[in-house]
Amino acid sequence: MPNPVLNDKSLRAAATAEEATPGWAAGPAPLDTAPGPLETAPGPISDGPISPYRTARFTVAGAARVSAVLFAVLLVGGVVGWQMVTESTTGEVNFPAWLLLPAFAAFGVAILTVFKPMLARFTGPLYALIQGVFLGAISHVYEAQWSGIVVQAVLGTVGVFGAMLFLYTQRIIKVTDRTRRMIVAATFGVFVIYLVGALVSLFGGSMSFIDSPSLFGIVFSVAVVGIAAFNLLLDFDVIERAEKAAAPRQLEWFAAFGLMVTVVWLYLEILRLLSKLNSR
């Protein structure tokens, strides 16, 4: 499915909620003069303390700075999670069952953030820390089986992110309505496959190609990595258009949070792909 966090609908709803919040001693907002939350505005407007307009506006640079903060917190959580997983002298990995709790907690925080975007400045760092703990633990499990795989996955994620950012900023790949529809459809297809796989596993079955190192399994993982990478283009596009629309600055945290969700997904898919390649 499309990124459930960072999309036009969620940003528009959050921006509308922000614009609907009156300032100190504010009267009703003008019906015909206030720009829409995602309509292009000439720039920040201020006409005194009773104005419904906000002078602090969303910028790409601001979203980038906030993203750096969230990824730093994610890294801290990753270090903690990594240390929670231990290995015995015989090479057996001890993965504490309670480490699954951060995964469920991160999902809950993500859902809360989707419905309350203005809380992202608080829930974003919390999500990054909790998700980091889980990612660190999972990464240690993979590393114990295939030495060096985590470094490869991190470098791969950084490389893909940089490549997609270059392709987007240089307009080598343009995000059009048709492009959006194609990426959304492909992402939804992946979501359905994973959902069906989870349901099948509950009844004792399996969709082996999801984790199998077979040729088809590898091709599937390559395709999913590609879809995750193209989702980055949608994130970049939404962030850029939010700046042009002079969205509230508070949404920088929400945008950074949404971008982090995509990057985490990309990292996990690259980790899965590398594990398949190393198993052949």
XYZ file of C-alpha atoms in Angstrom, residues 12-274:
263
model
C -3.598 18.036 4.048
C -5.570 16.856 7.061
C -2.782 17.829 9.440
C -2.308 21.213 7.807
C -6.038 21.867 7.954
C -6.063 21.053 11.656
C -3.161 23.449 12.233
C -4.777 26.291 10.309
C -8.021 25.713 12.178
C -6.293 26.270 15.509
C -6.679 29.952 16.396
C -3.836 31.972 17.788
C -3.973 34.027 20.973
C -7.217 36.020 21.092
C -7.875 35.078 17.480
C -11.169 35.751 15.835
C -12.689 33.681 13.030
C -10.468 33.068 10.015
C -11.298 35.010 6.842
C -13.273 32.817 4.486
C -11.860 34.115 1.232
C -8.331 35.170 2.101
C -6.638 32.266 3.887
C -4.781 29.871 1.532
C -5.593 26.192 1.660
C -3.159 23.896 3.462
C -1.673 22.493 0.268
C -2.319 25.404 -2.070
C 0.619 27.447 -3.246
C 1.003 30.543 -1.128
C 3.259 33.535 -1.861
C 5.079 33.072 1.435
C 4.684 33.471 5.189
C 2.109 36.087 6.135
C 1.828 37.902 9.428
C -0.566 40.666 10.285
C -0.348 40.800 14.040
C -0.994 38.613 17.070
C -4.648 38.076 16.208
C -3.953 36.744 12.722
C -4.963 33.181 11.802
C -1.827 32.972 9.633
C 1.380 31.303 10.845
C 4.776 32.818 10.139
C 6.660 29.544 10.712
C 6.394 27.511 7.534
C 7.485 24.096 6.349
C 10.839 23.961 4.548
C 12.739 21.124 2.909
C 15.847 22.075 4.900
C 13.862 21.926 8.123
C 12.486 18.495 7.251
C 16.031 17.334 6.489
C 17.302 18.540 9.868
C 14.469 16.828 11.703
C 15.085 13.641 9.701
C 18.728 13.687 10.832
C 17.583 13.907 14.453
C 15.173 10.990 14.076
C 17.750 8.781 12.378
C 20.252 9.585 15.129
C 17.686 8.439 17.701
C 17.014 5.334 15.574
C 20.736 4.549 15.654
C 20.853 4.889 19.443
C 17.934 2.472 19.745
C 19.673 0.135 17.317
C 22.783 -0.025 19.493
C 20.633 -0.893 22.531
C 18.741 -3.588 20.643
C 21.960 -5.055 19.242
C 23.392 -5.486 22.739
C 20.228 -7.201 23.963
C 20.889 -10.167 21.656
C 23.665 -12.471 22.802
C 25.505 -15.427 21.297
C 26.599 -18.568 23.105
C 30.030 -20.112 22.749
C 28.508 -22.653 20.360
C 27.222 -19.889 18.105
C 23.585 -20.087 19.144
C 21.757 -16.753 19.164
C 19.723 -15.806 22.210
C 16.870 -13.572 21.069
C 14.817 -12.490 24.124
C 11.116 -12.924 23.402
C 10.334 -9.566 24.991
C 12.174 -7.829 22.165
C 9.053 -8.385 20.078
C 7.279 -5.893 22.319
C 9.103 -2.901 20.792
C 7.824 -3.967 17.362
C 4.206 -3.877 18.532
C 4.821 -0.680 20.493
C 6.351 0.987 17.431
C 3.307 -0.017 15.387
C 1.006 1.510 17.998
C 2.986 4.751 18.094
C 2.913 4.887 14.289
C -0.873 4.529 14.244
C -1.199 7.281 16.846
C 1.023 9.557 14.762
C -1.024 8.948 11.632
C -4.185 10.065 13.402
C -2.487 12.833 15.413
C 0.173 14.275 13.067
C 0.821 17.308 15.257
C 2.125 14.947 17.954
C 4.937 13.830 15.637
C 7.481 16.018 17.411
C 6.951 13.741 20.425
C 5.879 10.447 18.872
C 8.495 10.633 16.092
C 11.517 10.344 18.420
C 9.670 7.744 20.513
C 8.956 5.669 17.408
C 12.570 6.015 16.252
C 13.893 4.801 19.606
C 11.513 1.847 19.902
C 11.855 0.809 16.274
C 15.611 1.169 16.575
C 15.680 -1.341 19.437
C 13.821 -3.893 17.327
C 15.910 -3.252 14.223
C 19.125 -3.562 16.215
C 18.038 -6.919 17.607
C 16.953 -8.269 14.228
C 20.140 -7.005 12.628
C 22.244 -8.846 15.224
C 20.407 -12.088 14.429
C 21.176 -11.686 10.729
C 24.783 -10.729 11.468
C 25.270 -13.819 13.622
C 24.332 -16.006 10.666
C 25.991 -14.016 7.876
C 28.940 -11.948 9.002
C 29.077 -8.508 7.396
C 25.492 -8.534 6.144
C 24.398 -5.585 8.297
C 27.125 -3.301 6.970
C 26.177 -4.333 3.446
C 22.493 -3.624 4.136
C 23.245 -0.207 5.656
C 25.502 0.762 2.761
C 22.903 -0.518 0.311
C 20.168 1.528 1.978
C 22.291 4.673 1.989
C 23.267 4.076 -1.625
C 19.683 3.560 -2.785
C 18.517 6.613 -0.823
C 21.250 8.770 -2.373
C 20.541 7.458 -5.860
C 16.802 8.101 -5.614
C 17.403 11.574 -4.180
C 19.735 12.358 -7.092
C 17.261 11.036 -9.648
C 14.504 13.126 -8.078
C 16.390 16.397 -7.625
C 17.826 16.224 -11.155
C 14.342 15.435 -12.485
C 15.687 12.353 -14.225
C 12.600 10.642 -12.867
C 9.595 12.925 -12.622
C 6.808 12.147 -10.192
C 3.644 12.434 -12.252
C 0.122 11.306 -11.450
C 0.716 8.185 -13.497
C 3.954 7.471 -11.619
C 2.168 7.859 -8.306
C -0.600 5.481 -9.326
C 1.879 2.850 -10.484
C 3.961 3.012 -7.291
C 0.875 2.972 -5.076
C -0.565 -0.030 -6.929
C 2.718 -1.954 -6.706
C 3.117 -1.156 -3.010
C -0.432 -2.262 -2.300
C 0.292 -5.507 -4.129
C 3.307 -6.179 -1.894
C 1.207 -5.440 1.188
C -1.437 -7.944 0.055
C 1.191 -10.642 -0.570
C 2.706 -10.178 2.886
C -0.737 -10.146 4.482
C -1.765 -13.367 2.728
C 1.565 -14.934 3.695
C 0.962 -14.056 7.351
C -2.556 -15.517 7.246
C -1.353 -18.710 5.552
C 1.353 -19.155 8.193
C -1.298 -19.013 10.922
C -2.806 -22.195 9.479
C 0.500 -24.010 9.208
C 1.153 -23.217 5.557
C 3.767 -21.002 3.954
C 4.468 -18.888 0.908
C 8.061 -20.012 0.603
C 9.144 -17.495 -2.017
C 8.888 -14.666 0.529
C 11.905 -15.993 2.435
C 13.191 -18.690 0.095
C 16.640 -18.248 -1.522
C 15.257 -19.717 -4.743
C 15.592 -17.792 -7.983
C 11.961 -16.693 -7.806
C 12.382 -15.684 -4.165
C 15.383 -13.521 -5.048
C 13.558 -11.922 -7.971
C 10.634 -11.184 -5.647
C 12.927 -9.497 -3.103
C 14.619 -7.446 -5.824
C 11.200 -6.262 -6.972
C 10.155 -5.328 -3.426
C 13.403 -3.418 -2.855
C 12.722 -1.531 -6.078
C 9.180 -0.685 -5.000
C 10.411 0.518 -1.601
C 13.026 2.658 -3.359
C 10.426 4.247 -5.616
C 8.336 5.062 -2.563
C 11.157 7.411 -1.602
C 10.323 9.444 -4.711
C 6.777 9.890 -3.449
C 8.112 11.017 -0.064
C 10.467 13.545 -1.662
C 7.640 14.848 -3.819
C 5.258 15.334 -0.896
C 7.954 17.113 1.124
C 8.802 19.455 -1.739
C 5.173 20.292 -2.424
C 4.533 20.887 1.275
C 7.199 23.603 1.191
C 5.693 25.185 -1.911
C 2.296 25.132 -0.247
C 3.692 26.920 2.845
C 2.464 24.172 5.156
C 2.895 24.658 8.932
C 6.412 24.056 10.217
C 5.163 21.493 12.742
C 4.612 19.139 9.806
C 8.383 18.864 9.326
C 8.346 16.281 12.125
C 5.488 14.416 10.510
C 7.215 14.429 7.120
C 10.494 13.220 8.632
C 8.622 10.479 10.461
C 6.982 9.311 7.232
C 10.312 9.316 5.418
C 11.855 7.226 8.194
C 9.075 4.642 7.841
C 10.005 4.174 4.176
C 13.743 3.977 4.872
C 13.226 1.372 7.603
C 11.148 -0.709 5.194
C 13.839 -0.373 2.520
C 16.557 -1.488 4.964
C 14.610 -4.562 6.049
C 13.944 -5.577 2.442
C 17.606 -5.178 1.506
C 18.558 -7.241 4.571
C 16.137 -9.951 3.453
C 17.508 -9.906 -0.102
C 21.119 -10.166 1.070
